[in-house]
Coordinates of C-alpha atoms in Angstrom, one line a residue:
Chain A
M1 CA -0.1 0.0 -0.2
I2 CA 1.2 3.5 -0.7
K3 CA 1.8 5.8 1.9
H4 CA -0.3 9.1 2.1
Y5 CA 1.2 11.8 4.2
A6 CA -1.1 14.2 6.2
E7 CA -0.7 18.1 5.5
D8 CA 0.9 18.7 8.4
D9 CA 3.8 16.5 7.7
L10 CA 4.5 17.9 4.3
L11 CA 8.0 19.2 3.9
P12 CA 9.2 21.6 1.3
L13 CA 10.1 20.2 -2.2
S14 CA 13.0 22.4 -2.6
G15 CA 14.8 20.5 0.1
I16 CA 15.0 17.7 -2.1
Q17 CA 18.0 19.1 -4.1
H18 CA 19.6 20.1 -1.0
L19 CA 19.5 16.5 0.6
A20 CA 20.4 15.0 -3.1
Y21 CA 23.4 17.2 -2.6
C22 CA 24.5 16.6 1.2
E23 CA 22.3 15.5 3.8
R24 CA 24.0 17.8 6.4
Q25 CA 23.2 20.8 3.8
W26 CA 19.6 19.7 3.9
A27 CA 19.4 19.5 7.8
L28 CA 21.1 23.0 8.4
I29 CA 18.7 24.5 5.9
H30 CA 15.5 22.3 6.9
V31 CA 16.1 21.2 10.5
E32 CA 18.0 24.1 11.9
N33 CA 16.7 27.1 9.9
Q34 CA 20.2 28.1 8.9
W35 CA 20.5 30.0 5.7
V36 CA 23.4 32.0 4.2
E37 CA 23.0 34.0 1.4
N38 CA 26.0 34.1 -1.0
L39 CA 26.4 35.6 -4.4
R40 CA 25.1 32.5 -6.1
T41 CA 22.0 31.8 -4.2
A42 CA 21.1 36.0 -4.2
E43 CA 21.4 35.4 -8.3
G44 CA 19.4 32.5 -7.8
R45 CA 16.8 34.5 -6.2
N46 CA 17.1 37.3 -8.6
L47 CA 16.5 35.0 -11.5
H48 CA 13.4 33.5 -9.7
Q49 CA 11.8 36.9 -8.9
R50 CA 11.5 37.3 -12.7
A51 CA 10.1 33.6 -13.2
D52 CA 7.9 33.9 -10.3
N53 CA 5.0 35.9 -11.2
P54 CA 1.9 34.0 -10.1
F55 CA -0.5 36.4 -12.1
F56 CA 1.4 36.3 -15.3
A57 CA 0.4 34.1 -17.9
E58 CA 1.0 34.3 -21.7
T59 CA 0.2 32.6 -24.5
R60 CA 2.3 32.2 -27.7
G61 CA 0.7 30.2 -30.6
V62 CA -0.5 27.0 -29.0
V63 CA 1.4 27.1 -25.7
K64 CA 0.3 28.9 -22.8
T65 CA 3.1 29.4 -20.3
I66 CA 1.9 29.7 -16.5
R67 CA 4.2 30.7 -13.7
S68 CA 4.5 29.9 -9.8
V69 CA 2.3 26.8 -9.8
P70 CA 1.5 25.4 -6.2
L71 CA 2.2 21.8 -6.1
V72 CA 1.7 19.0 -3.7
S73 CA 2.3 15.2 -3.7
K74 CA 0.8 13.1 -0.8
T75 CA 2.7 9.9 -1.5
L76 CA 5.8 11.9 -1.6
G77 CA 4.9 14.2 1.2
L78 CA 6.2 17.3 -0.6
Y79 CA 4.8 20.5 -1.3
G80 CA 6.3 23.5 -3.6
V81 CA 6.1 25.6 -6.2
A82 CA 7.0 25.0 -9.8
D83 CA 8.4 27.7 -12.0
V84 CA 6.9 27.4 -15.2
I85 CA 4.4 24.9 -16.7
E86 CA 3.7 25.1 -20.2
L87 CA 0.2 24.1 -21.8
Q88 CA 0.3 22.9 -25.3
K89 CA -3.0 22.5 -27.2
A90 CA -3.1 19.9 -29.9
P91 CA -4.2 21.4 -33.0
D92 CA -7.0 19.4 -33.5
E93 CA -8.2 19.2 -30.0
S94 CA -8.2 15.5 -30.1
T95 CA -5.7 14.4 -27.7
G96 CA -6.4 17.1 -25.3
V97 CA -3.7 19.2 -23.4
K98 CA 0.0 18.4 -23.2
Y99 CA 1.8 19.5 -19.9
S100 CA 5.3 20.2 -19.4
I101 CA 7.2 21.5 -16.4
V102 CA 10.2 23.8 -16.5
E103 CA 12.5 24.4 -13.8
Y104 CA 14.7 27.6 -13.9
K105 CA 18.5 27.3 -12.6
R106 CA 21.0 30.1 -12.5
G107 CA 24.1 28.2 -13.5
R108 CA 25.1 25.5 -15.7
P109 CA 24.1 21.7 -15.9
K110 CA 25.7 20.0 -12.8
L111 CA 27.8 16.8 -12.5
D112 CA 25.3 15.6 -10.0
D113 CA 21.5 14.8 -10.4
K114 CA 20.0 17.3 -7.8
D115 CA 18.4 19.5 -10.4
E116 CA 16.8 16.4 -12.4
V117 CA 15.6 15.2 -9.0
Q118 CA 13.9 18.5 -8.1
L119 CA 12.4 18.6 -11.4
C120 CA 11.2 14.9 -11.4
A121 CA 9.5 15.6 -7.8
Q122 CA 7.8 18.4 -9.1
A123 CA 6.5 16.3 -11.9
V124 CA 5.4 13.6 -9.6
C125 CA 3.1 16.3 -7.8
L126 CA 1.7 17.4 -10.9
E127 CA 1.0 14.0 -12.2
E128 CA -0.8 13.3 -8.7
M129 CA -3.0 16.4 -9.1
L130 CA -3.8 16.3 -12.6
E131 CA -4.3 12.4 -12.8
I132 CA -1.9 12.4 -15.8
T133 CA 1.5 11.1 -16.6
L134 CA 4.6 13.0 -17.6
D135 CA 7.2 11.6 -19.4
Y136 CA 9.9 14.5 -19.4
G137 CA 10.5 17.7 -18.3
Y138 CA 13.0 20.6 -19.0
L139 CA 15.6 22.3 -16.9
Y140 CA 16.7 25.7 -18.1
Y141 CA 20.1 27.1 -17.3
G142 CA 20.5 31.0 -17.0
E143 CA 24.5 30.6 -17.8
T144 CA 24.1 28.3 -20.9
K145 CA 20.7 29.7 -21.7
H146 CA 19.6 26.7 -22.7
R147 CA 17.0 24.0 -22.3
Q148 CA 17.6 20.5 -21.3
R149 CA 15.3 17.6 -21.5
V150 CA 15.1 15.4 -18.5
E151 CA 13.3 11.9 -19.0
F152 CA 11.3 10.7 -16.0
N153 CA 12.6 7.2 -16.2
N154 CA 12.0 4.6 -13.7
S155 CA 15.5 5.0 -12.1
L156 CA 15.3 8.8 -11.5
R157 CA 11.6 8.5 -10.1
T158 CA 13.1 5.6 -7.8
R159 CA 15.5 7.9 -6.7
V160 CA 13.2 10.7 -5.8
K161 CA 10.9 8.5 -3.9
K162 CA 14.0 7.1 -1.6
L163 CA 15.1 10.9 -1.1
A164 CA 11.7 12.0 -0.2
E165 CA 11.4 9.1 2.4
R166 CA 14.8 9.7 4.0
M167 CA 14.0 13.6 4.2
H168 CA 10.9 12.4 6.3
E169 CA 13.1 10.0 8.4
L170 CA 15.7 12.5 9.2
F171 CA 13.1 15.2 9.8
A172 CA 11.2 13.0 12.2
K173 CA 14.5 12.4 13.9
G174 CA 15.4 16.2 14.1
E175 CA 19.0 15.4 14.2
T176 CA 21.8 16.8 11.8
P177 CA 24.0 14.2 10.3
P178 CA 27.8 14.8 10.9
P179 CA 29.9 16.8 8.8
V180 CA 31.6 15.0 5.7
K181 CA 34.5 17.1 4.4
D182 CA 34.9 16.7 0.6
K183 CA 35.0 18.7 -2.7
R184 CA 31.4 19.4 -2.3
C185 CA 32.0 21.8 0.7
K186 CA 33.9 24.2 -1.9
N187 CA 30.9 24.9 -3.4
C188 CA 28.5 25.1 -0.4
S189 CA 26.8 28.4 0.8
L190 CA 26.8 26.7 4.1
S191 CA 30.2 25.7 4.7
D192 CA 30.6 28.7 7.3
I193 CA 27.8 27.4 9.5
C194 CA 28.6 23.7 8.7
V195 CA 32.3 23.7 9.6
P196 CA 33.1 20.8 7.6
K197 CA 36.5 20.5 9.6
L198 CA 34.7 19.1 12.7
A199 CA 34.4 16.0 10.9
K200 CA 37.6 15.3 12.1
A201 CA 37.6 17.5 15.2
N202 CA 35.6 15.1 17.2
K203 CA 38.0 13.8 19.8
K204 CA 40.4 16.8 19.5
V205 CA 38.2 18.8 22.3
D206 CA 39.9 16.4 24.9
K207 CA 43.2 17.0 23.6
Y208 CA 42.8 20.7 23.2
L209 CA 41.6 21.0 26.7
S210 CA 44.4 18.8 28.1
S211 CA 47.1 20.7 26.4
V212 CA 45.7 24.2 27.9
I213 CA 45.9 22.5 31.1
G214 CA 49.1 20.8 30.8
E215 CA 50.5 24.1 30.5
M216 CA 49.1 25.1 33.6
R217 CA 50.2 22.1 35.6
N218 CA 53.8 22.9 34.7
E219 CA 53.8 26.4 36.8
Chain B
M1 CA 35.0 31.0 8.2
R2 CA 32.6 33.5 7.1
R3 CA 33.7 37.4 6.4
L4 CA 33.8 40.2 8.8
L5 CA 31.3 42.7 8.1
N6 CA 31.4 46.1 9.7
V7 CA 29.1 47.1 12.9
L8 CA 28.2 50.6 12.5
Y9 CA 28.1 52.6 15.7
V10 CA 26.3 55.8 15.6
T11 CA 27.2 57.9 18.7
N12 CA 25.7 61.7 17.7
P13 CA 22.2 61.6 19.3
E14 CA 21.3 63.8 16.6
S15 CA 21.6 61.5 13.6
Y16 CA 18.6 59.9 11.8
L17 CA 19.1 56.9 10.1
A18 CA 17.4 56.5 6.8
K19 CA 17.3 53.9 3.4
D20 CA 18.4 55.2 0.0
G21 CA 18.0 52.4 -2.5
E22 CA 20.0 49.5 -1.2
N23 CA 22.3 52.3 0.8
L24 CA 22.0 53.4 4.3
V25 CA 22.3 57.2 5.0
V26 CA 22.8 58.9 8.3
R27 CA 21.7 62.4 8.3
V28 CA 22.2 65.1 11.1
Q29 CA 19.7 67.8 11.0
D30 CA 18.6 67.0 7.5
K31 CA 22.3 67.2 6.2
E32 CA 23.5 64.0 4.7
V33 CA 26.9 62.9 7.0
F34 CA 27.3 59.2 6.2
R35 CA 26.3 56.6 3.4
T36 CA 27.2 53.0 2.9
P37 CA 25.6 50.4 1.0
I38 CA 23.7 47.8 3.6
H39 CA 25.6 44.9 2.4
Y40 CA 28.8 46.0 4.2
L41 CA 27.2 45.9 7.4
E42 CA 26.3 43.1 9.7
G43 CA 25.1 45.2 12.4
I44 CA 24.2 48.9 13.8
V45 CA 24.5 49.8 17.3
T46 CA 23.1 53.2 18.0
F47 CA 23.8 55.3 21.3
G48 CA 21.2 57.5 23.0
Y49 CA 17.8 58.6 21.3
M50 CA 17.7 58.6 17.6
G51 CA 15.3 57.9 14.7
A52 CA 15.5 55.5 12.0
S53 CA 12.9 55.1 9.2
P54 CA 10.8 52.2 9.0
A55 CA 12.1 51.5 5.3
L56 CA 15.5 51.4 6.9
L57 CA 14.5 49.0 9.4
G58 CA 12.5 46.7 6.9
M59 CA 15.8 46.6 4.6
C60 CA 17.8 45.7 7.9
I61 CA 15.4 42.9 8.8
E62 CA 15.5 41.4 5.3
K63 CA 19.3 41.7 4.8
G64 CA 19.7 40.3 8.5
V65 CA 21.6 43.3 9.6
A66 CA 20.5 43.5 13.4
V67 CA 19.8 47.1 14.6
S68 CA 20.7 47.4 18.5
F69 CA 19.5 50.4 20.4
L70 CA 21.5 51.3 23.5
T71 CA 21.6 54.3 26.0
R72 CA 24.0 57.0 26.0
S73 CA 25.8 55.2 28.6
G74 CA 25.8 52.0 26.8
R75 CA 22.9 50.0 28.3
H76 CA 21.1 47.8 26.0
Q77 CA 17.5 48.5 25.5
A78 CA 16.5 46.7 22.5
T79 CA 17.6 45.1 19.5
L80 CA 15.7 44.5 16.1
H81 CA 16.4 41.6 13.9
G82 CA 14.5 39.1 11.7
I83 CA 13.0 35.7 12.3
P84 CA 15.2 33.8 14.5
K85 CA 18.1 31.5 13.0
G86 CA 18.4 28.1 14.1
N87 CA 15.5 25.9 15.5
V88 CA 13.7 24.9 18.5
L89 CA 15.4 21.6 18.8
L90 CA 18.7 23.4 19.3
R91 CA 17.2 25.9 21.9
R92 CA 15.4 23.1 23.7
K93 CA 18.8 21.2 24.1
Q94 CA 20.1 24.3 25.5
Y95 CA 17.5 24.8 28.0
R96 CA 17.8 21.0 29.0
L97 CA 21.5 21.6 29.7
A98 CA 20.9 24.5 31.6
D99 CA 18.2 23.0 33.6
S100 CA 21.0 20.1 34.6
E101 CA 23.2 21.3 37.3
E102 CA 25.9 18.9 36.1
D103 CA 25.6 19.9 32.5
S104 CA 25.7 23.4 33.5
A105 CA 28.8 23.2 35.7
K106 CA 30.7 21.2 32.8
L107 CA 29.8 24.4 30.6
A108 CA 30.2 27.2 33.0
S109 CA 33.8 25.6 33.9
M110 CA 34.7 25.9 30.3
F111 CA 33.9 29.5 30.0
V112 CA 35.8 30.2 33.0
I113 CA 38.8 28.2 32.1
G114 CA 39.0 30.3 28.8
K115 CA 38.9 33.4 31.1
L116 CA 41.2 32.6 33.5
A117 CA 43.7 31.1 31.0
N118 CA 43.4 34.4 29.1
C119 CA 43.7 36.7 32.1
R120 CA 46.9 35.0 33.1
T121 CA 48.2 35.4 29.6
V122 CA 47.5 39.1 30.0
L123 CA 49.6 39.4 33.2
R124 CA 52.2 37.4 31.7
R125 CA 52.5 39.2 28.8
F126 CA 52.8 42.5 30.6
M127 CA 55.5 41.0 32.8
S128 CA 57.6 40.2 29.9
D129 CA 57.1 43.5 28.2
Y130 CA 57.4 45.9 31.3
G131 CA 59.3 43.6 33.4
A132 CA 61.1 46.3 35.5
K133 CA 58.2 48.5 35.6
V134 CA 55.6 46.3 37.5
Q135 CA 55.7 44.6 40.6
I136 CA 56.4 41.0 39.6
E137 CA 56.2 39.3 42.7
E138 CA 52.6 40.2 43.3
V139 CA 51.5 39.9 39.6
D140 CA 53.4 36.4 39.3
L141 CA 51.5 35.3 42.2
V142 CA 48.0 35.7 40.6
C143 CA 49.3 34.1 37.6
K144 CA 50.0 31.2 39.5
L145 CA 46.6 31.4 41.2
M146 CA 44.8 31.6 37.7
A147 CA 46.9 28.2 36.8
Q148 CA 45.8 26.5 39.5
N149 CA 42.2 27.5 39.5
V150 CA 42.0 26.5 36.0
I151 CA 43.2 22.9 37.2
R152 CA 40.6 23.1 40.0
L153 CA 38.1 24.0 37.1
S154 CA 39.0 20.8 34.9
N155 CA 38.3 18.7 37.8
E156 CA 34.8 18.8 37.3
P157 CA 33.6 20.9 40.2
S158 CA 29.8 21.9 41.1
L159 CA 28.4 25.0 39.9
D160 CA 28.6 26.7 43.2
K161 CA 32.3 25.8 43.1
V162 CA 32.7 27.1 39.6
R163 CA 30.8 30.5 40.4
G164 CA 33.0 30.6 43.6
I165 CA 36.5 30.1 41.7
E166 CA 35.4 32.6 39.2
G167 CA 34.7 35.1 41.7
E168 CA 37.6 34.5 43.6
S169 CA 40.0 34.7 40.6
A170 CA 38.1 38.2 39.2
R171 CA 38.9 39.9 42.6
K172 CA 42.6 38.8 42.7
Y173 CA 43.0 39.5 38.8
F174 CA 41.7 43.3 39.4
S175 CA 43.4 43.5 42.8
V176 CA 47.0 43.5 40.4
F177 CA 45.4 45.2 37.3
D178 CA 46.7 48.4 38.8
N179 CA 50.1 47.5 38.0
L180 CA 49.5 47.0 34.5
I181 CA 48.8 50.9 34.4
T182 CA 52.1 52.5 33.5
C183 CA 51.3 55.9 32.8
Q184 CA 48.6 58.6 33.8
K185 CA 48.7 57.4 37.5
P186 CA 46.7 60.0 39.2
E187 CA 44.2 59.7 36.7
F188 CA 43.7 56.0 35.9
Y189 CA 43.9 53.7 38.6
M190 CA 42.2 50.4 39.5
R191 CA 41.3 49.5 43.0
G192 CA 38.9 47.0 42.4
R193 CA 36.2 46.6 39.9
N194 CA 32.9 48.4 40.4
R195 CA 30.1 49.1 37.4
R196 CA 26.8 50.2 38.7
P197 CA 27.8 53.1 38.5
P198 CA 31.5 52.8 37.5
L199 CA 33.5 54.8 40.3
D200 CA 36.5 55.7 38.4
N201 CA 38.0 56.6 34.8
V202 CA 39.4 52.8 34.5
N203 CA 35.9 51.3 35.4
A204 CA 34.0 53.5 33.3
L205 CA 36.4 52.6 30.3
L206 CA 36.1 48.9 31.0
S207 CA 32.4 49.2 31.5
F208 CA 31.9 50.6 28.0
L209 CA 34.2 48.2 26.4
Y210 CA 32.6 45.1 28.0
S211 CA 29.2 46.7 26.7
L212 CA 30.5 46.6 23.1
L213 CA 31.8 43.1 23.7
L214 CA 28.3 42.3 25.1
H215 CA 26.5 43.3 22.0
E216 CA 28.8 41.4 19.8
T217 CA 28.6 37.8 22.0
R218 CA 24.5 38.3 21.9
A219 CA 24.7 38.9 18.4
A220 CA 26.9 35.8 17.5
L221 CA 24.6 33.6 19.8
Q222 CA 21.6 34.8 18.0
T223 CA 23.0 34.2 14.8
V224 CA 23.9 30.5 15.2
G225 CA 20.4 30.2 17.0
L226 CA 21.0 30.0 20.4
D227 CA 19.1 31.8 23.0
P228 CA 21.3 34.5 24.5
Y229 CA 19.3 35.0 27.7
V230 CA 19.6 31.3 29.0
G231 CA 23.0 30.5 30.8
F232 CA 25.1 28.2 32.4
L233 CA 27.3 30.1 34.4
H234 CA 24.8 33.0 34.8
R235 CA 21.8 32.4 36.5
D236 CA 18.4 33.4 34.9
R237 CA 17.3 36.8 35.7
P238 CA 14.5 38.6 33.7
G239 CA 16.4 40.9 31.2
R240 CA 19.7 39.5 31.7
A241 CA 21.5 38.1 28.5
G242 CA 22.7 35.0 30.5
L243 CA 24.5 33.0 27.9
A244 CA 25.8 36.3 26.3
L245 CA 27.3 37.1 29.6
D246 CA 28.8 33.1 29.8
L247 CA 30.1 33.6 26.5
M248 CA 31.7 36.8 27.1
E249 CA 34.1 35.8 29.9
E250 CA 36.8 34.2 27.9
F251 CA 37.1 37.7 25.5
R252 CA 36.8 40.1 28.5
P253 CA 40.7 39.9 29.3
Y254 CA 41.8 39.3 25.6
M255 CA 39.5 41.7 23.6
A256 CA 38.6 44.4 26.3
D257 CA 41.1 44.7 29.1
R258 CA 44.2 44.8 27.0
L259 CA 42.8 47.6 24.8
A260 CA 41.7 49.5 28.0
L261 CA 45.3 49.2 29.1
S262 CA 46.8 50.0 25.6
L263 CA 44.4 53.2 25.3
I264 CA 45.8 54.4 28.7
N265 CA 49.3 53.7 28.3
R266 CA 49.6 54.9 25.0
R267 CA 47.7 58.1 26.0
Q268 CA 45.1 57.6 23.4
V269 CA 42.6 58.5 26.1
T270 CA 43.3 60.9 28.9
G271 CA 41.7 62.2 32.1
D272 CA 39.7 65.2 30.9
G273 CA 37.6 62.7 28.7
F274 CA 35.8 61.5 32.0
I275 CA 33.4 63.3 34.2
Q276 CA 32.8 62.2 37.7
K277 CA 29.0 63.3 38.7
E278 CA 28.2 64.5 42.4
S279 CA 27.2 60.9 43.1
G280 CA 30.8 59.7 42.4
G281 CA 29.8 58.0 39.2
V282 CA 32.1 58.4 36.1
I283 CA 30.7 59.0 32.8
M284 CA 32.9 59.3 29.5
K285 CA 32.5 62.1 27.2
D286 CA 31.7 61.5 23.6
T287 CA 35.2 62.3 22.6
V288 CA 36.5 59.4 24.2
R289 CA 33.7 57.5 23.2
K290 CA 34.4 58.0 19.5
V291 CA 38.3 57.2 20.2
V292 CA 37.3 54.1 22.0
I293 CA 35.0 52.6 19.3
D294 CA 37.7 53.7 16.8
A295 CA 40.3 51.5 18.4
W296 CA 37.8 48.9 18.9
Q297 CA 37.0 48.7 15.2
K298 CA 40.7 48.7 14.4
R299 CA 41.3 45.7 16.9
K300 CA 38.5 43.6 15.3
R301 CA 40.3 43.7 11.9
E302 CA 43.6 42.2 13.2
E303 CA 44.0 38.6 12.7
I304 CA 44.5 35.6 14.8
T305 CA 45.0 31.9 14.5
H306 CA 42.0 30.2 16.1
P307 CA 43.6 28.0 18.5
F308 CA 40.8 25.2 18.0
L309 CA 39.9 25.5 14.6
E310 CA 43.6 26.4 13.6
E311 CA 42.6 28.7 10.9
K312 CA 43.4 32.7 10.6
I313 CA 40.5 34.8 11.4
P314 CA 39.9 38.4 12.2
V315 CA 39.5 39.0 15.8
G316 CA 36.0 40.5 15.4
L317 CA 35.0 37.0 14.5
L318 CA 35.9 35.5 17.6
P319 CA 32.4 35.6 19.4
Y320 CA 30.9 34.1 16.3
A321 CA 33.6 31.0 16.1
Q322 CA 32.9 30.4 19.8
A323 CA 29.2 30.6 19.4
L324 CA 29.3 28.3 16.4
L325 CA 31.3 25.9 18.2
L326 CA 29.1 26.0 21.2
A327 CA 26.1 25.2 19.0
R328 CA 27.7 22.5 17.2
H329 CA 28.9 21.0 20.7
L330 CA 24.9 21.3 21.6
R331 CA 24.0 19.6 18.4
G332 CA 26.5 16.7 19.1
D333 CA 29.2 17.3 16.1
I334 CA 31.9 17.9 19.0
D335 CA 32.0 16.0 22.2
G336 CA 32.9 19.1 24.2
Y337 CA 33.2 23.0 24.2
P338 CA 36.5 24.3 23.5
P339 CA 37.1 27.7 25.0
F340 CA 39.0 30.3 23.0
V341 CA 42.5 30.4 24.9
W342 CA 44.9 32.9 24.0
K343 CA 48.5 31.7 24.2

């Protein structure tokens, strides 16, 4: 049986990209409410401000574009907002409306799958809400000014489901996973708060204190 | 470590703060006297009555710039900041530890270890720099006492013991503090610490520096999501920022006492900058206050290698670094709180 989350238990969909990147980053933002804006995140916010106008809709030819569309999935237990959804009417009106979902990103395509995961989670929401099926969506990257098509295949859908489950598991525990110091930290806007160095510092406090006190004993 | 941003201190009581685009503008009698982009600031501290436009306050909230209102004598009245950072789970952990005598004692002794170790270093540095001029024996005895007390604190004493050791050490430390004042003797002397009100020039100077420091530790704790009002060493008292006072202990000697001494010994402040009121209480003139704030700002930009993180940071980020380490300890990332110890 598929689990259905209650409204109170829903978590922000935007967190899935953080979780996919680093569990600690997700926990710092969503469990500890720490958020630090840097140049990258500020630019991202600006980009979204333009894309995010819920009262803006335009029709070009057969494509109608709507923005800032509220989304929810009771099976994933996530809620959020889609940047852009495009509705395309078939010319002969026989096959109904075709939906595609577009997510705007500031930078360029990433090496990891966090953008794909976020887009797919949004697609699952839309599928549930409209009782439709989406085969693919698009990621638009500000730096390359290009759209990238993302297939919502089974492996991506399974990954989204697993991440959503993990997110609820971590949130219920209310714990922040320990730091992992690796190359991801270099591009992380939260590294100042995370202090990835502490990954190796766990046993250092005792040593540090005994060096302070040891010096006093020699008086 | 994050970047050190500026704290703007507004000492002219005629100043009005306004917003112009993304800038903060200071006006005195409708004339612009200062302007800065808001993103250069992390805090604004104002002394005495002054106005600030709602638009400016709104921008400060949005950009995470805390605005503190102090009386002219430096007593904290209010701070405006946005939605609290950090979460209720962290604060609950803080409250649980604060409710436990044993856990409180452990943390309290760390803050006091930091304080005493740094007091000792202040005295030792002074002895090696000014050897012939200071009464070595007396100062040396207090150094030894500080070391003994640090060792006593490391043997897990009760909370009452920690407080007792702290009180005794502070008295002894200030009993030799006068030896460290090598200039302007008639105007500047230390015959014990007093604060409500300060009864001499040195105490007035120290009180003012401590109020600057308290502002910084309170802001640092708030930034990492801790509740500045619930302390471990300092008992709860309405209106008292107990944890900010706790965290401040380890910085007092290093950041405030040394600065006070160098301001006096280098004659950057002089006796005529202080006024003794009829009641005996001493007040600092605005001119001295400005000199002290300038020296404070300069001091904050100097760099130091953090003894635990082993990373070079500006002195001004020390309260933030320690608040962060405390929060990380409460969250379970590190198994203890490493106090800042200056060597």
